[in-house]
PDB file of C-alpha atoms in Angstrom:
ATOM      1  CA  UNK D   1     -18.685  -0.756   9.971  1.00 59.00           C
ATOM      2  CA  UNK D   2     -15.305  -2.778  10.275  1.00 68.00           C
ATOM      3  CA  UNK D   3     -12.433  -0.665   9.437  1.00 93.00           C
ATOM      4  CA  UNK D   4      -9.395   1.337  10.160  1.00 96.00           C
ATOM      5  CA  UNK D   5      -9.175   4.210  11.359  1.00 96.00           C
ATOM      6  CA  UNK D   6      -6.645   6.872  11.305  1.00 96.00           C
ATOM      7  CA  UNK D   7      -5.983  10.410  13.090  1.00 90.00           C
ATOM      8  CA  UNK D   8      -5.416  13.378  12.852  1.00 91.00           C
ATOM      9  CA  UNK D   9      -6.507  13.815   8.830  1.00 92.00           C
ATOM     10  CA  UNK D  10      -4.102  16.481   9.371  1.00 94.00           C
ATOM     11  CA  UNK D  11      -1.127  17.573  11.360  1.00 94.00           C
ATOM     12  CA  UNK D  12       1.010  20.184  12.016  1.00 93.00           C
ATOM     13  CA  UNK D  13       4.249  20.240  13.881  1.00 91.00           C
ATOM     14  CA  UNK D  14       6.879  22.510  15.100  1.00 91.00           C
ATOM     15  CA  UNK D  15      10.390  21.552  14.078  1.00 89.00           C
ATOM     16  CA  UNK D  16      12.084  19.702  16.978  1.00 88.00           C
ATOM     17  CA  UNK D  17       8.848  18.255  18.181  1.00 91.00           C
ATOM     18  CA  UNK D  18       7.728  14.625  18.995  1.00 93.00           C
ATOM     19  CA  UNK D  19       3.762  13.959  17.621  1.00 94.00           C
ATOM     20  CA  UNK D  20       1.913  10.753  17.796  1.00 95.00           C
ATOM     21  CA  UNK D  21      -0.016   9.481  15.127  1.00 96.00           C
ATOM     22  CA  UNK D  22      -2.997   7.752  15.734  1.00 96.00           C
ATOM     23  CA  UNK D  23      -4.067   4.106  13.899  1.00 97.00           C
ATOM     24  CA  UNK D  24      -7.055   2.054  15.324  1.00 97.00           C
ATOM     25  CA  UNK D  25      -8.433  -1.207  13.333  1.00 97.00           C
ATOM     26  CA  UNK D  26     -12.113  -3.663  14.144  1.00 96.00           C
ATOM     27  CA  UNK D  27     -10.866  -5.925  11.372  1.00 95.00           C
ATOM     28  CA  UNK D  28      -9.437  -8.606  14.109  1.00 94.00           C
ATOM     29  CA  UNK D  29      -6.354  -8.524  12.019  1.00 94.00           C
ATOM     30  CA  UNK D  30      -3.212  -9.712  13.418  1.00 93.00           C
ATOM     31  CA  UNK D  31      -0.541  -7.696  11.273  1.00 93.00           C
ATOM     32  CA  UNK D  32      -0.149  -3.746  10.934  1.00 96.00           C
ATOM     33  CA  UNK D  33       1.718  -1.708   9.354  1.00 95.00           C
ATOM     34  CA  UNK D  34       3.127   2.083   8.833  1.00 97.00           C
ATOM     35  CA  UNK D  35       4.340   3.211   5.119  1.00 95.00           C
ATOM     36  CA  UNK D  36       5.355   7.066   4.529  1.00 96.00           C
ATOM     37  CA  UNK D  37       4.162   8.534   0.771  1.00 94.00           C
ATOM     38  CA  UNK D  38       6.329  11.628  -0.220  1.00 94.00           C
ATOM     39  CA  UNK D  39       4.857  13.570  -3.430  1.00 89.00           C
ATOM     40  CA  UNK D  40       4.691  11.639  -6.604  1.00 85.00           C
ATOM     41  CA  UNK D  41       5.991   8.503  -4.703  1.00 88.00           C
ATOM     42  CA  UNK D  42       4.973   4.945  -3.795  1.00 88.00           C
ATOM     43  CA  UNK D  43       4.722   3.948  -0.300  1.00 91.00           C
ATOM     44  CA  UNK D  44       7.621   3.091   1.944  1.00 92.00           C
ATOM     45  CA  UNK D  45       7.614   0.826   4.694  1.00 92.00           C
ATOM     46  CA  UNK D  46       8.127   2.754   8.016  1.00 96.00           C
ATOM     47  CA  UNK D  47       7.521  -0.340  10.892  1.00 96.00           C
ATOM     48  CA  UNK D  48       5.595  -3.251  10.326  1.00 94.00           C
ATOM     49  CA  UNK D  49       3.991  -5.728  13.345  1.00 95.00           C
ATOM     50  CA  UNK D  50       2.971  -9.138  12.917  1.00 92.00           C
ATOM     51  CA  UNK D  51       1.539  -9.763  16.274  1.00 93.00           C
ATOM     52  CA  UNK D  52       0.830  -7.628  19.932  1.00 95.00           C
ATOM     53  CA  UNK D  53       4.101  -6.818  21.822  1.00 96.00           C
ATOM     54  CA  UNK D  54       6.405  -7.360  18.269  1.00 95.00           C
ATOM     55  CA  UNK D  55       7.374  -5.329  15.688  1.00 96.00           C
ATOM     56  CA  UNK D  56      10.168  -4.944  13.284  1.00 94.00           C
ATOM     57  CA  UNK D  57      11.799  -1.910  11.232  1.00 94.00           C
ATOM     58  CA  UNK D  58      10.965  -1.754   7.830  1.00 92.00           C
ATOM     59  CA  UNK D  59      13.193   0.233   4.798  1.00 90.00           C
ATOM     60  CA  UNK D  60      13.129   3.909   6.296  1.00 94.00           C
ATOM     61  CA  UNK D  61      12.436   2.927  10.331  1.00 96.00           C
ATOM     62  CA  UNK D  62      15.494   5.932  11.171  1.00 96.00           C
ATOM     63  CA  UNK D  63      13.497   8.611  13.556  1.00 96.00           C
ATOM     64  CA  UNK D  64      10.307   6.667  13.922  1.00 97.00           C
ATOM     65  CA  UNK D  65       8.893   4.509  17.046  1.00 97.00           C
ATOM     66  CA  UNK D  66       6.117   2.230  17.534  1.00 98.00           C
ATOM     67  CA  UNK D  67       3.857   0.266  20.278  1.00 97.00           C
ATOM     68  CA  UNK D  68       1.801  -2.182  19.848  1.00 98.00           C
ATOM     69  CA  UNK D  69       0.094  -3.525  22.993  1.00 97.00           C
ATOM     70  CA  UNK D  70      -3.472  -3.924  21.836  1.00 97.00           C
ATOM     71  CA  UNK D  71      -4.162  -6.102  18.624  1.00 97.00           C
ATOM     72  CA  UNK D  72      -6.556  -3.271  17.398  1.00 97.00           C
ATOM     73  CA  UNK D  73      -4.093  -0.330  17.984  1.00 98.00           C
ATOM     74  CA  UNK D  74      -0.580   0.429  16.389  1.00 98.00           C
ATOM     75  CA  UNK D  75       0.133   4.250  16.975  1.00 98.00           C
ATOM     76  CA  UNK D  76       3.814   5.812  15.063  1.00 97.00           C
ATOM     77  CA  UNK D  77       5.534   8.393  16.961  1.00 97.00           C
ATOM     78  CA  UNK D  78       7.556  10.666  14.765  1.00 96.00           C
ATOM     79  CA  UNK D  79      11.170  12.053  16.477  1.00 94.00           C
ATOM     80  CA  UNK D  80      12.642  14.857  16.138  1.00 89.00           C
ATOM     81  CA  UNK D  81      15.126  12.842  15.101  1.00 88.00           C
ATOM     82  CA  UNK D  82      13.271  12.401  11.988  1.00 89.00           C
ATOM     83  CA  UNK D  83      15.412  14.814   9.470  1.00 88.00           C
ATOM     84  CA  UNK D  84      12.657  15.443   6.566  1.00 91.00           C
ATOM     85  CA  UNK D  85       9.272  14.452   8.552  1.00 94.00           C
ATOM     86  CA  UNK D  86       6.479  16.250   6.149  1.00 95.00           C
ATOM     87  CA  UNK D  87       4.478  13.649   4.404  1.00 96.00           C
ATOM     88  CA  UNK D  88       1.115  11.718   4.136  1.00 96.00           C
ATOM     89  CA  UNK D  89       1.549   8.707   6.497  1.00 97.00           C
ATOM     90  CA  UNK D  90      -0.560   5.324   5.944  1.00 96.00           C
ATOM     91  CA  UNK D  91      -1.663   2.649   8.420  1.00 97.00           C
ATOM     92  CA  UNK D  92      -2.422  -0.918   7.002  1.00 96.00           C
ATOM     93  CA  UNK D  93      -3.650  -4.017   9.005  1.00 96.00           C
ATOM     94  CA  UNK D  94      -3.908  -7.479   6.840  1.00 93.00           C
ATOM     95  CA  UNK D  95      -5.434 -10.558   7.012  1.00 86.00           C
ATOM     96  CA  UNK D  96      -3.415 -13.637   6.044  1.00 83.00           C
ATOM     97  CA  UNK D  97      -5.195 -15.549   2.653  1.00 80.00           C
ATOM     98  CA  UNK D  98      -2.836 -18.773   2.572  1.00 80.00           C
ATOM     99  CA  UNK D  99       0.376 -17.844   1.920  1.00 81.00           C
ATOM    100  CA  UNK D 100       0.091 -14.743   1.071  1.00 86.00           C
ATOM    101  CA  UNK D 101      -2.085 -11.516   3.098  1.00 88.00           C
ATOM    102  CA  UNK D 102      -4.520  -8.481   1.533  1.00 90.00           C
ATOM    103  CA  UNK D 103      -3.461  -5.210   3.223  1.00 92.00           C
ATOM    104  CA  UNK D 104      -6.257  -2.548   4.011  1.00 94.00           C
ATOM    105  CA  UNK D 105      -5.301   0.906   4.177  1.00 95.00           C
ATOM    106  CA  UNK D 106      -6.670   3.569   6.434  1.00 96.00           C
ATOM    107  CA  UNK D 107      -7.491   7.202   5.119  1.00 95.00           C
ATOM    108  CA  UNK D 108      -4.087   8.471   6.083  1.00 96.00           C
ATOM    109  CA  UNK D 109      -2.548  11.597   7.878  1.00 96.00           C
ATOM    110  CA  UNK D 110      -0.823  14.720   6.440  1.00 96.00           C
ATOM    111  CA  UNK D 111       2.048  15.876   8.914  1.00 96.00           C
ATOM    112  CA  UNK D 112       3.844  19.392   8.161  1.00 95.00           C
ATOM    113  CA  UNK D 113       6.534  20.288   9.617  1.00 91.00           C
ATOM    114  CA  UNK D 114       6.495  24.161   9.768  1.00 87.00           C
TER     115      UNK D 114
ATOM    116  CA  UNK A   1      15.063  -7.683  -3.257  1.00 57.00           C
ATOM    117  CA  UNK A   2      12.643  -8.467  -6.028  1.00 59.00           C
ATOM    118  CA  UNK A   3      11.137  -4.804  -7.604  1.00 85.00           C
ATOM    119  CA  UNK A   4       8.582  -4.177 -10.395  1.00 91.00           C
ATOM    120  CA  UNK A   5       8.748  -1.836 -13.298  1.00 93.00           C
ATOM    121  CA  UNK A   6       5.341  -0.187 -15.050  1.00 95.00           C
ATOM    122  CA  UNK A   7       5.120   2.600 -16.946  1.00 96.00           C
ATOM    123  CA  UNK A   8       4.549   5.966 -15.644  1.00 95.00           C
ATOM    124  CA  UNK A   9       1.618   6.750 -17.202  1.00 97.00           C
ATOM    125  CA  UNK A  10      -1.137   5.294 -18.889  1.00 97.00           C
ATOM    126  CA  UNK A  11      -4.959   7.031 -20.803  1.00 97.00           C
ATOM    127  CA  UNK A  12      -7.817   4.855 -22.020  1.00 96.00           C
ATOM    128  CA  UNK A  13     -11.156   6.033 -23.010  1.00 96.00           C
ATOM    129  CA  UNK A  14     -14.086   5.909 -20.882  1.00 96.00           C
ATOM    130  CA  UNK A  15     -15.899   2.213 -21.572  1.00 96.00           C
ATOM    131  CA  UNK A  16     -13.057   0.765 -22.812  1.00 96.00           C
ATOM    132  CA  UNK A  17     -10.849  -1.893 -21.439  1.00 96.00           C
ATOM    133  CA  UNK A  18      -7.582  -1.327 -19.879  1.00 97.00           C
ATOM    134  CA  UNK A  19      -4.283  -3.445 -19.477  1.00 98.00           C
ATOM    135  CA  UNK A  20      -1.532  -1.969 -17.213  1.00 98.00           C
ATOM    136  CA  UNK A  21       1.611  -4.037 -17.641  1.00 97.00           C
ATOM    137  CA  UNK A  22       4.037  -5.330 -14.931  1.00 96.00           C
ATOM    138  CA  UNK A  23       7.443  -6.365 -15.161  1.00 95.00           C
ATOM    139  CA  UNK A  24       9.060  -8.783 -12.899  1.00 92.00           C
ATOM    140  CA  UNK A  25      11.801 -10.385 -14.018  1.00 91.00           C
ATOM    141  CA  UNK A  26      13.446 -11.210 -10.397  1.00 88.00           C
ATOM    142  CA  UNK A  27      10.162 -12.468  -8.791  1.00 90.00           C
ATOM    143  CA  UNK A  28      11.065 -15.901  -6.823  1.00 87.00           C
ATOM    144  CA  UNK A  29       8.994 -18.777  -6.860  1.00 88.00           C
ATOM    145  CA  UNK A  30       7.196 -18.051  -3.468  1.00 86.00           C
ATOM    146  CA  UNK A  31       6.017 -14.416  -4.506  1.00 89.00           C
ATOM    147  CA  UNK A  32       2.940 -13.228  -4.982  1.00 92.00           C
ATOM    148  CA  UNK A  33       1.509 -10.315  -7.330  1.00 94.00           C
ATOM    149  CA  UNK A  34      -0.863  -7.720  -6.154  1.00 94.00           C
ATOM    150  CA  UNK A  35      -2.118  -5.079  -7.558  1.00 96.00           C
ATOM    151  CA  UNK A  36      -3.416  -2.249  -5.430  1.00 96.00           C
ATOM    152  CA  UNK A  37      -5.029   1.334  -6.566  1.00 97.00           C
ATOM    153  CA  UNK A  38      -4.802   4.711  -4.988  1.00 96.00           C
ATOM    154  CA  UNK A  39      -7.286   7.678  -5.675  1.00 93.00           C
ATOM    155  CA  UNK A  40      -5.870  11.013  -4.848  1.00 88.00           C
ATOM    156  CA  UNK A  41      -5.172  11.917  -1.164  1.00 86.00           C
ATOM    157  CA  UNK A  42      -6.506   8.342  -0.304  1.00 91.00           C
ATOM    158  CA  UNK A  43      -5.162   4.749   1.178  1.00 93.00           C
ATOM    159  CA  UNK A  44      -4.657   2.428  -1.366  1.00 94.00           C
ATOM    160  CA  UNK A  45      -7.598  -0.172  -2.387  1.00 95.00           C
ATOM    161  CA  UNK A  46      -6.868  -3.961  -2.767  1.00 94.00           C
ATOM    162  CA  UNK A  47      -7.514  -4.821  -6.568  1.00 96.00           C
ATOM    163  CA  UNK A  48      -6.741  -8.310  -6.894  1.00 96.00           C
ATOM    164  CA  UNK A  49      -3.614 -11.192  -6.670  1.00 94.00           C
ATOM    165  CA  UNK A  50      -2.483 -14.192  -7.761  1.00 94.00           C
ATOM    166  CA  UNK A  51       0.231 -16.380  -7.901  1.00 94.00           C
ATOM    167  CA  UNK A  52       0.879 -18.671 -11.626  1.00 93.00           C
ATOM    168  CA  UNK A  53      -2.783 -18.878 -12.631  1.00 91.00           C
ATOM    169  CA  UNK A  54      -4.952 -16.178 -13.919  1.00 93.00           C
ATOM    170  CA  UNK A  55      -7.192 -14.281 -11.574  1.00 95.00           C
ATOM    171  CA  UNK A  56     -10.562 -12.721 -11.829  1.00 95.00           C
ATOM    172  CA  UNK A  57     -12.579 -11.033 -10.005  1.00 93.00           C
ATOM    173  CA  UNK A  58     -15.624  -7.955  -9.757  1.00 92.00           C
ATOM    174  CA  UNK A  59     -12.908  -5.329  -9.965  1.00 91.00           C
ATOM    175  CA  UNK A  60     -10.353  -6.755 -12.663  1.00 96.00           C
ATOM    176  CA  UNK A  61      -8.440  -9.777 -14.116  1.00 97.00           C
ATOM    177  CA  UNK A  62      -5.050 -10.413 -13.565  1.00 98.00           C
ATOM    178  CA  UNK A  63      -3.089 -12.066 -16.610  1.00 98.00           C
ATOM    179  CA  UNK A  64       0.062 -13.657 -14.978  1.00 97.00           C
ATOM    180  CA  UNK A  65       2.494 -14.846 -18.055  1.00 96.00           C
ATOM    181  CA  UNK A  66       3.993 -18.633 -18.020  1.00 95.00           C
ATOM    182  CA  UNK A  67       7.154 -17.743 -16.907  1.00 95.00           C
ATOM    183  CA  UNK A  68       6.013 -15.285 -14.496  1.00 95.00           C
ATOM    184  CA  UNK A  69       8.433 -12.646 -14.929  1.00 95.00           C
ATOM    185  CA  UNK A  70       5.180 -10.229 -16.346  1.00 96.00           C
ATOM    186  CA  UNK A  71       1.949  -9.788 -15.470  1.00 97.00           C
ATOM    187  CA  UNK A  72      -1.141  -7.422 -16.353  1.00 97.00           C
ATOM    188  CA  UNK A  73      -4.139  -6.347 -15.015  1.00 98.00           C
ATOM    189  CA  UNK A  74      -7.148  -5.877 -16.828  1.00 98.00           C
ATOM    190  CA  UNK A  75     -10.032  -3.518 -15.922  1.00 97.00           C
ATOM    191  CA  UNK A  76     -13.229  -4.534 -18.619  1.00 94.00           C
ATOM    192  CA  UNK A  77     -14.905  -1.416 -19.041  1.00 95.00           C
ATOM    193  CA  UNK A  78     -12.602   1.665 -17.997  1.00 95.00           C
ATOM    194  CA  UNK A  79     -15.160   4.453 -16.241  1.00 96.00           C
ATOM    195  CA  UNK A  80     -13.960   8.000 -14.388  1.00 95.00           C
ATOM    196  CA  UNK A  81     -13.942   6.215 -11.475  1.00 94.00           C
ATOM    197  CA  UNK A  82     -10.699   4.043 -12.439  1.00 96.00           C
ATOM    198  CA  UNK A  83      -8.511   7.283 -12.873  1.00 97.00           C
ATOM    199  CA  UNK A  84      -5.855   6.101  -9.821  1.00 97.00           C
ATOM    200  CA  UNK A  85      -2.413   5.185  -9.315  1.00 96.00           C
ATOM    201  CA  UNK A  86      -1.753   1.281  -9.620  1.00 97.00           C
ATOM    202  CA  UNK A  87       0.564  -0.098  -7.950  1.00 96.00           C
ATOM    203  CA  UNK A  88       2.199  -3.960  -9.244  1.00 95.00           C
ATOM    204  CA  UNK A  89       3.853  -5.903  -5.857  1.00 92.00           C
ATOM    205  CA  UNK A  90       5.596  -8.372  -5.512  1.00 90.00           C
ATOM    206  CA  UNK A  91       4.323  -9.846  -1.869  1.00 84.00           C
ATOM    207  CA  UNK A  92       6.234 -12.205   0.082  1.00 73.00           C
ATOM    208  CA  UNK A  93       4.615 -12.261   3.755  1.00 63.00           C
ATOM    209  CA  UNK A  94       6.981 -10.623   5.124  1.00 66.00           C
ATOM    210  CA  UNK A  95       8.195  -7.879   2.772  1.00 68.00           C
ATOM    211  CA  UNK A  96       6.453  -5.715   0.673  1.00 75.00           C
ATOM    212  CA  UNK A  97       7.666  -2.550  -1.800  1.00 75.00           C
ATOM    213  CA  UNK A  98       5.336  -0.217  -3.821  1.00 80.00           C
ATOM    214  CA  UNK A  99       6.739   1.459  -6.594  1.00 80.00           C
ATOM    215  CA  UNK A 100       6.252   4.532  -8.424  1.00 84.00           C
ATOM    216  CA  UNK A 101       3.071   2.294  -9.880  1.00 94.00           C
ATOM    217  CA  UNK A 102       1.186   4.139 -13.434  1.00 97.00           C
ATOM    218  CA  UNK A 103      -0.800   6.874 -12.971  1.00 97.00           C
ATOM    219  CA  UNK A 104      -3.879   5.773 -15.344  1.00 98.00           C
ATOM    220  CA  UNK A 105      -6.038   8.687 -16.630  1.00 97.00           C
ATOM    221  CA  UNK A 106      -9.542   8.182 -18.545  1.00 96.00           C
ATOM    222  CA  UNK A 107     -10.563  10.376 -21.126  1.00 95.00           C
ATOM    223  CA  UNK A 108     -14.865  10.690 -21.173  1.00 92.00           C
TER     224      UNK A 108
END
């Protein structure tokens, strides 16, 4: 089945650590993206990467990094650097419909900080 | 940047139809509208788009007004199932912002 996937479902983290979060897509899509969802929130656009070996910040891109050197793999590193990390993190990839694209959301992984 | 306003919070009755409103009174002329749902503890779920005409598809319809500064989206028969956040976007390709979006509940 085509897809994205996403992982951990669930992550914990001591403060002052780096983690990794993992987001793998089949779809053959060309763009990815990263949005963070605190509590009661919509989504905010962490990173955002239209094609392999570019990427650009989105609104909140301040203690976050990115890679993207396989089309099917865009994986978020969260800094310590990062003041207020705890929250459910999304991966999208999209597929361009004219001029306009449909996103497709992975699952998603909880990160605590403890 | 262009933004969207919805209520918070919306009920319907089971097998009833639904329409969640959207303002967008700054939307430019190359923006599209999406509309995207999100279950609880889940990604969000394409719902449906369009740009001046009205849309349709198996999910919903989306009612776009003339001047586009509002637009709705319809869901026929409301079941549990439909009980998500919906989120109203205006997409250009390369920006996007959710909002808050309306929580919808059903009542059986």
């Amino acid at each position: 089945d085509g897809g994205i996937t996403q992982s951990p479902k669930y992550l914990f983290r001591k403060e002052g650590q780096n983690v990794t979060l993992s987001c793998e897509q089949n779809l053959n899509h060309d763009a990815m993206y990263w949005y963070r969802q605190d509590p009661g929130q919509g989504l905010r656009l962490i990173y955002y990467s239209q094609i392999v070996n570019d990427f650009q910040k989105g609104d909140i891109a301040e203690g976050y990094s990115v890679s993207r050197e396989k089309k099917e793999s865009f994986p978020l590193t969260v800094t310590s650097a990062q003041k207020n990390p705890t929250a459910f993190y999304l991966c999208a990839s999209s597929i361009r419909q004219g001029r306009t694209d449909t996103q497709y959301f992975g699952p998603g992984t909880r990160l605590t900080v403890l | 940047d262009a933004k969207t306003t919805q209520p918070n919070s919306m009920e319907s009755n089971e097998e009833e139809p639904v329409h969640l409103p959207c303002n967008h009174s700054t939307i430019s002329g190359t923006d599209y509208i999406h509309w995207y749902r999100q279950l609880p503890s889940q990604g969000p779920e394409y719902v449906i788009h369009g740009l001046t005409s009205n849309v349709n598809n198996r999910m919903a319809s989306l009612a776009i007004a003339e001047d586009r500064k509002s637009s709705t989206l319809i869901l026929h028969r409301a079941t549990l199932r439909d009980a998500a956040v919906y989120y109203c976007i205006l997409r250009d390709y390369d920006k996007i912002i959710f909002g808050k979006g309306t929580r919808l509940h059903i009542l059986p």
